[in-house]
């Protein structure tokens, strides 16, 4: 144990040992998705099988001792597109000229806006209701992509519906306010906004690309903090909202590198979320010094990588938490994986056993630090 910086446990989110959200899809789910695509089973049959596998997943999460649980995003194909495509006025774009699902699951898909956007009867509301029912005495966490990412992806693809950016911003805000209220109404009290936008804004290469398009990355950061803040402004007081910053996680790959310094003051000082889930599993994420801009938010340190099966040492994790505690009070720190284990249905390059070993390591380490 690290007696100089011992902290206390928590019974409310974010938890001292937490998870980002997604888990490796089981073989049964992968097989059922192929059957559904080939017309061999119905959508109801697929949903029912997913429910069985989610039930089994939750039993493992509970057995390991997780306080906050998820459905592993087992019903999703993508961590972000499933939510975006459930918003009225959006349409999928298939960038793969072959199209469809293949044995190696090489897909390239995104979305565009084709009509005025709105939030109504989103399928993820039912999915959360099912998670809540199965979670029992644990806290179910819902994960959705952030409003900043919605705009960031849409801006690359373009649309003919919103020629005025501010009008688009206001409609994105309205969509997310409606989504938050709808999720709250069905029982969600712990919501995580997943966002690769900030990973891009940490990267010198991506920032240069934005400038080549006539976009000032520093102004974009300000605009996106405003977009997030206004989107969550009407959230109920007893709803915890976290922001997860990611640099890419598709099949254990990444797309951005660079520490948090370029965005730290704007994001950490001004974003009105309750917690930040921050990737810190390797040198691509930089050091902890940018955490000096954290105000009173919690920081969930993503020190354990989900990109491979090698198990980190508890001693190294302990040392790194000590380092972070130089900038953020130990009582405001928590521990988690760097990202989900399967941001898309393909999953990362590790086994289920390795996945659970990492969760056990996180729990054991946290229980030695926060007693």
mmCIF file of C-alpha atoms in Angstrom, residues 58-59 62 66-67 69-70 128-141:
data_model
loop_
_atom_site.group_PDB
_atom_site.id
_atom_site.type_symbol
_atom_site.label_atom_id
_atom_site.label_comp_id
_atom_site.label_asym_id
_atom_site.label_seq_id
_atom_site.Cartn_x
_atom_site.Cartn_y
_atom_site.Cartn_z
ATOM 1 C CA UNK A 58 -23.491 -8.812 -15.458
ATOM 2 C CA UNK A 59 -23.084 -11.879 -13.276
ATOM 3 C CA UNK A 62 -21.066 -8.451 -9.941
ATOM 4 C CA UNK A 66 -17.808 -3.892 -9.689
ATOM 5 C CA UNK A 67 -20.081 -1.247 -8.189
ATOM 6 C CA UNK A 69 -21.869 -2.023 -14.282
ATOM 7 C CA UNK A 70 -22.713 -1.855 -17.985
ATOM 8 C CA UNK A 128 -31.007 0.953 -20.639
ATOM 9 C CA UNK A 129 -34.313 -0.149 -19.126
ATOM 10 C CA UNK A 130 -33.229 -3.763 -19.619
ATOM 11 C CA UNK A 131 -29.814 -3.019 -18.097
ATOM 12 C CA UNK A 132 -31.415 -1.379 -15.068
ATOM 13 C CA UNK A 133 -33.615 -4.424 -14.516
ATOM 14 C CA UNK A 134 -30.650 -6.787 -14.688
ATOM 15 C CA UNK A 135 -28.246 -4.638 -12.646
ATOM 16 C CA UNK A 136 -29.910 -5.421 -9.331
ATOM 17 C CA UNK A 137 -28.194 -3.600 -6.468
ATOM 18 C CA UNK A 138 -25.396 -2.239 -8.674
ATOM 19 C CA UNK A 139 -25.308 1.148 -10.412
ATOM 20 C CA UNK A 140 -25.897 0.814 -14.174
ATOM 21 C CA UNK A 141 -23.860 3.195 -16.301
#
